Amino acid sequence: MKYKNILVPYDGSNPSKNALSTALEYVDLGVAGKVTAFFAAPIPQFETQDFLIAEQISGSQPLTPEQTAEMQRRYIEFHREKLAKDLGAVAEEAGNALVIAIGQGKPSKAILEYAHTHHIDLIVMGSRGLSAVAGVLGSVSYAVLRNAECPVMIER
């Protein structure tokens, strides 16, 4: 087995679905052990200037640290459930070969950190995601390709 751990940054876009399909084919061929579908949830900004102004206008009290932590927990849980639902049929078919993970932060940074801390052997990702800018290669794909410690395969 050439790759024990393949990471697929997943956002529900067609390129990310194609990347996941390719990675799971590697498992079927015996080239890979497991695939992790990883979604990087952007960090919600509860303390931005706009949010604080809205609090003042509405007359509501500022969030306590506990309330902020709870809102962030719910936010991550929402994305975890959405990802599990989106990948339900694929996950059932793949069985133990597919792991679903969620991180938080700037997508390229979250992907690179996850790849480093989880000893990923290969990253298979779509050329562009849902929020991609014009061009052949999206900004997240480009950043991961340039900075990853492991090989990166870009799927169209």
PDB file of N, CA and C in Angstrom, residues 11-81:
ATOM      1  N   ASP A  11     -15.801  20.470   0.125  1.00  0.00           N
ATOM      2  CA  ASP A  11     -16.729  21.578   0.374  1.00  0.00           C
ATOM      3  C   ASP A  11     -18.059  21.399  -0.342  1.00  0.00           C
ATOM      4  N   GLY A  12     -18.279  20.235  -0.933  1.00  0.00           N
ATOM      5  CA  GLY A  12     -19.530  19.970  -1.627  1.00  0.00           C
ATOM      6  C   GLY A  12     -19.529  20.371  -3.090  1.00  0.00           C
ATOM      7  N   SER A  13     -18.473  21.024  -3.550  1.00  0.00           N
ATOM      8  CA  SER A  13     -18.388  21.416  -4.962  1.00  0.00           C
ATOM      9  C   SER A  13     -18.121  20.179  -5.821  1.00  0.00           C
ATOM     10  N   ASN A  14     -18.416  20.277  -7.113  1.00  0.00           N
ATOM     11  CA  ASN A  14     -18.154  19.151  -8.008  1.00  0.00           C
ATOM     12  C   ASN A  14     -16.683  18.748  -8.028  1.00  0.00           C
ATOM     13  N   PRO A  15     -15.732  19.704  -8.084  1.00  0.00           N
ATOM     14  CA  PRO A  15     -14.328  19.281  -8.040  1.00  0.00           C
ATOM     15  C   PRO A  15     -13.971  18.520  -6.755  1.00  0.00           C
ATOM     16  N   SER A  16     -14.540  18.910  -5.614  1.00  0.00           N
ATOM     17  CA  SER A  16     -14.222  18.185  -4.376  1.00  0.00           C
ATOM     18  C   SER A  16     -14.881  16.805  -4.375  1.00  0.00           C
ATOM     19  N   LYS A  17     -16.045  16.684  -4.986  1.00  0.00           N
ATOM     20  CA  LYS A  17     -16.696  15.371  -5.110  1.00  0.00           C
ATOM     21  C   LYS A  17     -15.871  14.463  -6.015  1.00  0.00           C
ATOM     22  N   ASN A  18     -15.348  15.023  -7.110  1.00  0.00           N
ATOM     23  CA  ASN A  18     -14.491  14.246  -8.009  1.00  0.00           C
ATOM     24  C   ASN A  18     -13.218  13.798  -7.296  1.00  0.00           C
ATOM     25  N   ALA A  19     -12.639  14.686  -6.500  1.00  0.00           N
ATOM     26  CA  ALA A  19     -11.426  14.345  -5.750  1.00  0.00           C
ATOM     27  C   ALA A  19     -11.704  13.215  -4.766  1.00  0.00           C
ATOM     28  N   LEU A  20     -12.840  13.271  -4.089  1.00  0.00           N
ATOM     29  CA  LEU A  20     -13.200  12.216  -3.136  1.00  0.00           C
ATOM     30  C   LEU A  20     -13.392  10.889  -3.857  1.00  0.00           C
ATOM     31  N   SER A  21     -14.043  10.923  -4.994  1.00  0.00           N
ATOM     32  CA  SER A  21     -14.247   9.711  -5.782  1.00  0.00           C
ATOM     33  C   SER A  21     -12.910   9.102  -6.209  1.00  0.00           C
ATOM     34  N   THR A  22     -11.994   9.932  -6.659  1.00  0.00           N
ATOM     35  CA  THR A  22     -10.663   9.463  -7.058  1.00  0.00           C
ATOM     36  C   THR A  22      -9.927   8.841  -5.882  1.00  0.00           C
ATOM     37  N   ALA A  23      -9.962   9.501  -4.734  1.00  0.00           N
ATOM     38  CA  ALA A  23      -9.270   8.983  -3.550  1.00  0.00           C
ATOM     39  C   ALA A  23      -9.852   7.639  -3.120  1.00  0.00           C
ATOM     40  N   LEU A  24     -11.168   7.506  -3.169  1.00  0.00           N
ATOM     41  CA  LEU A  24     -11.792   6.234  -2.783  1.00  0.00           C
ATOM     42  C   LEU A  24     -11.483   5.130  -3.790  1.00  0.00           C
ATOM     43  N   GLU A  25     -11.278   5.487  -5.051  1.00  0.00           N
ATOM     44  CA  GLU A  25     -10.843   4.504  -6.048  1.00  0.00           C
ATOM     45  C   GLU A  25      -9.469   3.957  -5.676  1.00  0.00           C
ATOM     46  N   TYR A  26      -8.607   4.800  -5.136  1.00  0.00           N
ATOM     47  CA  TYR A  26      -7.289   4.347  -4.694  1.00  0.00           C
ATOM     48  C   TYR A  26      -7.414   3.299  -3.596  1.00  0.00           C
ATOM     49  N   VAL A  27      -8.382   3.469  -2.717  1.00  0.00           N
ATOM     50  CA  VAL A  27      -8.622   2.472  -1.669  1.00  0.00           C
ATOM     51  C   VAL A  27      -9.074   1.169  -2.315  1.00  0.00           C
ATOM     52  N   ASP A  28     -10.027   1.257  -3.247  1.00  0.00           N
ATOM     53  CA  ASP A  28     -10.528   0.063  -3.936  1.00  0.00           C
ATOM     54  C   ASP A  28      -9.421  -0.684  -4.669  1.00  0.00           C
ATOM     55  N   LEU A  29      -8.457   0.063  -5.203  1.00  0.00           N
ATOM     56  CA  LEU A  29      -7.349  -0.554  -5.940  1.00  0.00           C
ATOM     57  C   LEU A  29      -6.242  -1.075  -5.023  1.00  0.00           C
ATOM     58  N   GLY A  30      -6.374  -0.831  -3.726  1.00  0.00           N
ATOM     59  CA  GLY A  30      -5.361  -1.270  -2.777  1.00  0.00           C
ATOM     60  C   GLY A  30      -4.156  -0.357  -2.700  1.00  0.00           C
ATOM     61  N   VAL A  31      -4.256   0.829  -3.282  1.00  0.00           N
ATOM     62  CA  VAL A  31      -3.153   1.783  -3.279  1.00  0.00           C
ATOM     63  C   VAL A  31      -3.177   2.636  -2.017  1.00  0.00           C
ATOM     64  N   ALA A  32      -4.340   2.712  -1.379  1.00  0.00           N
ATOM     65  CA  ALA A  32      -4.492   3.557  -0.187  1.00  0.00           C
ATOM     66  C   ALA A  32      -5.245   2.805   0.902  1.00  0.00           C
ATOM     67  N   GLY A  33      -4.996   3.226   2.147  1.00  0.00           N
ATOM     68  CA  GLY A  33      -5.653   2.602   3.282  1.00  0.00           C
ATOM     69  C   GLY A  33      -6.946   3.281   3.674  1.00  0.00           C
ATOM     70  N   LYS A  34      -6.870   4.581   3.942  1.00  0.00           N
ATOM     71  CA  LYS A  34      -8.084   5.303   4.328  1.00  0.00           C
ATOM     72  C   LYS A  34      -8.072   6.701   3.733  1.00  0.00           C
ATOM     73  N   VAL A  35      -9.273   7.248   3.628  1.00  0.00           N
ATOM     74  CA  VAL A  35      -9.473   8.581   3.076  1.00  0.00           C
ATOM     75  C   VAL A  35     -10.198   9.415   4.123  1.00  0.00           C
ATOM     76  N   THR A  36      -9.729  10.630   4.318  1.00  0.00           N
ATOM     77  CA  THR A  36     -10.405  11.565   5.214  1.00  0.00           C
ATOM     78  C   THR A  36     -10.983  12.698   4.387  1.00  0.00           C
ATOM     79  N   ALA A  37     -12.315  12.847   4.451  1.00  0.00           N
ATOM     80  CA  ALA A  37     -12.986  14.000   3.843  1.00  0.00           C
ATOM     81  C   ALA A  37     -12.972  15.096   4.897  1.00  0.00           C
ATOM     82  N   PHE A  38     -12.346  16.206   4.577  1.00  0.00           N
ATOM     83  CA  PHE A  38     -12.114  17.274   5.555  1.00  0.00           C
ATOM     84  C   PHE A  38     -12.756  18.574   5.104  1.00  0.00           C
ATOM     85  N   PHE A  39     -13.585  19.141   5.964  1.00  0.00           N
ATOM     86  CA  PHE A  39     -14.194  20.440   5.688  1.00  0.00           C
ATOM     87  C   PHE A  39     -13.616  21.466   6.640  1.00  0.00           C
ATOM     88  N   ALA A  40     -13.135  22.561   6.089  1.00  0.00           N
ATOM     89  CA  ALA A  40     -12.607  23.658   6.906  1.00  0.00           C
ATOM     90  C   ALA A  40     -13.686  24.727   7.040  1.00  0.00           C
ATOM     91  N   ALA A  41     -14.289  24.792   8.209  1.00  0.00           N
ATOM     92  CA  ALA A  41     -15.338  25.784   8.469  1.00  0.00           C
ATOM     93  C   ALA A  41     -14.691  27.121   8.795  1.00  0.00           C
ATOM     94  N   PRO A  42     -15.086  28.170   8.095  1.00  0.00           N
ATOM     95  CA  PRO A  42     -14.538  29.490   8.425  1.00  0.00           C
ATOM     96  C   PRO A  42     -14.873  29.854   9.869  1.00  0.00           C
ATOM     97  N   ILE A  43     -13.999  30.586  10.505  1.00  0.00           N
ATOM     98  CA  ILE A  43     -14.235  30.987  11.894  1.00  0.00           C
ATOM     99  C   ILE A  43     -15.302  32.078  11.917  1.00  0.00           C
ATOM    100  N   PRO A  44     -16.400  31.841  12.646  1.00  0.00           N
ATOM    101  CA  PRO A  44     -17.413  32.899  12.733  1.00  0.00           C
ATOM    102  C   PRO A  44     -16.865  34.074  13.534  1.00  0.00           C
ATOM    103  N   GLN A  45     -17.161  35.239  13.079  1.00  0.00           N
ATOM    104  CA  GLN A  45     -16.643  36.446  13.723  1.00  0.00           C
ATOM    105  C   GLN A  45     -17.728  37.093  14.575  1.00  0.00           C
ATOM    106  N   PHE A  46     -17.805  36.697  15.838  1.00  0.00           N
ATOM    107  CA  PHE A  46     -18.812  37.240  16.745  1.00  0.00           C
ATOM    108  C   PHE A  46     -18.376  38.554  17.377  1.00  0.00           C
ATOM    109  N   GLU A  47     -17.140  38.941  17.167  1.00  0.00           N
ATOM    110  CA  GLU A  47     -16.655  40.158  17.798  1.00  0.00           C
ATOM    111  C   GLU A  47     -16.111  41.156  16.784  1.00  0.00           C
ATOM    112  N   THR A  48     -16.601  41.075  15.558  1.00  0.00           N
ATOM    113  CA  THR A  48     -16.188  42.048  14.552  1.00  0.00           C
ATOM    114  C   THR A  48     -16.876  43.378  14.824  1.00  0.00           C
ATOM    115  N   GLN A  49     -16.378  44.406  14.190  1.00  0.00           N
ATOM    116  CA  GLN A  49     -16.958  45.737  14.372  1.00  0.00           C
ATOM    117  C   GLN A  49     -18.440  45.740  13.986  1.00  0.00           C
ATOM    118  N   ASP A  50     -18.785  45.102  12.860  1.00  0.00           N
ATOM    119  CA  ASP A  50     -20.185  45.063  12.424  1.00  0.00           C
ATOM    120  C   ASP A  50     -21.069  44.355  13.445  1.00  0.00           C
ATOM    121  N   PHE A  51     -20.565  43.257  13.997  1.00  0.00           N
ATOM    122  CA  PHE A  51     -21.337  42.509  14.993  1.00  0.00           C
ATOM    123  C   PHE A  51     -21.543  43.356  16.247  1.00  0.00           C
ATOM    124  N   LEU A  52     -20.501  44.043  16.687  1.00  0.00           N
ATOM    125  CA  LEU A  52     -20.607  44.876  17.889  1.00  0.00           C
ATOM    126  C   LEU A  52     -21.556  46.054  17.669  1.00  0.00           C
ATOM    127  N   ILE A  53     -21.536  46.646  16.482  1.00  0.00           N
ATOM    128  CA  ILE A  53     -22.462  47.738  16.171  1.00  0.00           C
ATOM    129  C   ILE A  53     -23.900  47.221  16.177  1.00  0.00           C
ATOM    130  N   ALA A  54     -24.115  46.045  15.595  1.00  0.00           N
ATOM    131  CA  ALA A  54     -25.459  45.456  15.588  1.00  0.00           C
ATOM    132  C   ALA A  54     -25.950  45.205  17.012  1.00  0.00           C
ATOM    133  N   GLU A  55     -25.054  44.752  17.896  1.00  0.00           N
ATOM    134  CA  GLU A  55     -25.422  44.560  19.306  1.00  0.00           C
ATOM    135  C   GLU A  55     -25.880  45.876  19.923  1.00  0.00           C
ATOM    136  N   GLN A  56     -25.126  46.943  19.668  1.00  0.00           N
ATOM    137  CA  GLN A  56     -25.459  48.247  20.246  1.00  0.00           C
ATOM    138  C   GLN A  56     -26.793  48.760  19.720  1.00  0.00           C
ATOM    139  N   ILE A  57     -27.007  48.640  18.428  1.00  0.00           N
ATOM    140  CA  ILE A  57     -28.249  49.123  17.820  1.00  0.00           C
ATOM    141  C   ILE A  57     -29.449  48.346  18.352  1.00  0.00           C
ATOM    142  N   SER A  58     -29.283  47.035  18.476  1.00  0.00           N
ATOM    143  CA  SER A  58     -30.401  46.200  18.925  1.00  0.00           C
ATOM    144  C   SER A  58     -30.634  46.298  20.426  1.00  0.00           C
ATOM    145  N   GLY A  59     -29.654  46.821  21.147  1.00  0.00           N
ATOM    146  CA  GLY A  59     -29.795  46.937  22.597  1.00  0.00           C
ATOM    147  C   GLY A  59     -29.488  45.650  23.340  1.00  0.00           C
ATOM    148  N   SER A  60     -28.981  44.650  22.643  1.00  0.00           N
ATOM    149  CA  SER A  60     -28.663  43.392  23.316  1.00  0.00           C
ATOM    150  C   SER A  60     -27.334  43.507  24.059  1.00  0.00           C
ATOM    151  N   GLN A  61     -27.163  42.637  25.006  1.00  0.00           N
ATOM    152  CA  GLN A  61     -25.951  42.622  25.819  1.00  0.00           C
ATOM    153  C   GLN A  61     -24.814  41.954  25.038  1.00  0.00           C
ATOM    154  N   PRO A  62     -23.580  42.368  25.275  1.00  0.00           N
ATOM    155  CA  PRO A  62     -22.442  41.698  24.630  1.00  0.00           C
ATOM    156  C   PRO A  62     -22.405  40.221  25.036  1.00  0.00           C
ATOM    157  N   LEU A  63     -21.899  39.396  24.140  1.00  0.00           N
ATOM    158  CA  LEU A  63     -21.782  37.970  24.434  1.00  0.00           C
ATOM    159  C   LEU A  63     -20.717  37.725  25.491  1.00  0.00           C
ATOM    160  N   THR A  64     -21.020  36.803  26.385  1.00  0.00           N
ATOM    161  CA  THR A  64     -20.015  36.381  27.354  1.00  0.00           C
ATOM    162  C   THR A  64     -19.082  35.397  26.654  1.00  0.00           C
ATOM    163  N   PRO A  65     -17.906  35.149  27.209  1.00  0.00           N
ATOM    164  CA  PRO A  65     -17.018  34.146  26.606  1.00  0.00           C
ATOM    165  C   PRO A  65     -17.692  32.773  26.504  1.00  0.00           C
ATOM    166  N   GLU A  66     -18.512  32.434  27.490  1.00  0.00           N
ATOM    167  CA  GLU A  66     -19.217  31.148  27.467  1.00  0.00           C
ATOM    168  C   GLU A  66     -20.221  31.097  26.317  1.00  0.00           C
ATOM    169  N   GLN A  67     -20.933  32.203  26.095  1.00  0.00           N
ATOM    170  CA  GLN A  67     -21.896  32.249  24.995  1.00  0.00           C
ATOM    171  C   GLN A  67     -21.189  32.168  23.645  1.00  0.00           C
ATOM    172  N   THR A  68     -20.072  32.856  23.533  1.00  0.00           N
ATOM    173  CA  THR A  68     -19.300  32.802  22.291  1.00  0.00           C
ATOM    174  C   THR A  68     -18.819  31.376  22.030  1.00  0.00           C
ATOM    175  N   ALA A  69     -18.307  30.708  23.052  1.00  0.00           N
ATOM    176  CA  ALA A  69     -17.833  29.325  22.915  1.00  0.00           C
ATOM    177  C   ALA A  69     -18.980  28.397  22.518  1.00  0.00           C
ATOM    178  N   GLU A  70     -20.150  28.596  23.110  1.00  0.00           N
ATOM    179  CA  GLU A  70     -21.313  27.765  22.788  1.00  0.00           C
ATOM    180  C   GLU A  70     -21.764  27.998  21.342  1.00  0.00           C
ATOM    181  N   MET A  71     -21.761  29.249  20.908  1.00  0.00           N
ATOM    182  CA  MET A  71     -22.136  29.539  19.519  1.00  0.00           C
ATOM    183  C   MET A  71     -21.147  28.900  18.542  1.00  0.00           C
ATOM    184  N   GLN A  72     -19.866  28.940  18.870  1.00  0.00           N
ATOM    185  CA  GLN A  72     -18.866  28.317  18.008  1.00  0.00           C
ATOM    186  C   GLN A  72     -19.027  26.800  18.002  1.00  0.00           C
ATOM    187  N   ARG A  73     -19.347  26.202  19.155  1.00  0.00           N
ATOM    188  CA  ARG A  73     -19.575  24.752  19.226  1.00  0.00           C
ATOM    189  C   ARG A  73     -20.763  24.361  18.343  1.00  0.00           C
ATOM    190  N   ARG A  74     -21.849  25.125  18.436  1.00  0.00           N
ATOM    191  CA  ARG A  74     -23.037  24.846  17.620  1.00  0.00           C
ATOM    192  C   ARG A  74     -22.738  25.018  16.133  1.00  0.00           C
ATOM    193  N   TYR A  75     -21.937  26.017  15.822  1.00  0.00           N
ATOM    194  CA  TYR A  75     -21.550  26.288  14.441  1.00  0.00           C
ATOM    195  C   TYR A  75     -20.787  25.096  13.856  1.00  0.00           C
ATOM    196  N   ILE A  76     -19.829  24.576  14.599  1.00  0.00           N
ATOM    197  CA  ILE A  76     -19.060  23.410  14.149  1.00  0.00           C
ATOM    198  C   ILE A  76     -19.964  22.189  14.041  1.00  0.00           C
ATOM    199  N   GLU A  77     -20.833  21.988  15.011  1.00  0.00           N
ATOM    200  CA  GLU A  77     -21.754  20.846  14.990  1.00  0.00           C
ATOM    201  C   GLU A  77     -22.684  20.923  13.777  1.00  0.00           C
ATOM    202  N   PHE A  78     -23.160  22.121  13.464  1.00  0.00           N
ATOM    203  CA  PHE A  78     -24.001  22.309  12.278  1.00  0.00           C
ATOM    204  C   PHE A  78     -23.260  21.843  11.024  1.00  0.00           C
ATOM    205  N   HIS A  79     -22.014  22.269  10.877  1.00  0.00           N
ATOM    206  CA  HIS A  79     -21.230  21.877   9.702  1.00  0.00           C
ATOM    207  C   HIS A  79     -20.914  20.383   9.714  1.00  0.00           C
ATOM    208  N   ARG A  80     -20.690  19.807  10.882  1.00  0.00           N
ATOM    209  CA  ARG A  80     -20.425  18.369  10.980  1.00  0.00           C
ATOM    210  C   ARG A  80     -21.652  17.573  10.509  1.00  0.00           C
ATOM    211  N   GLU A  81     -22.830  17.972  10.961  1.00  0.00           N
ATOM    212  CA  GLU A  81     -24.064  17.289  10.555  1.00  0.00           C
ATOM    213  C   GLU A  81     -24.330  17.462   9.062  1.00  0.00           C
TER     214      GLU A  81
END
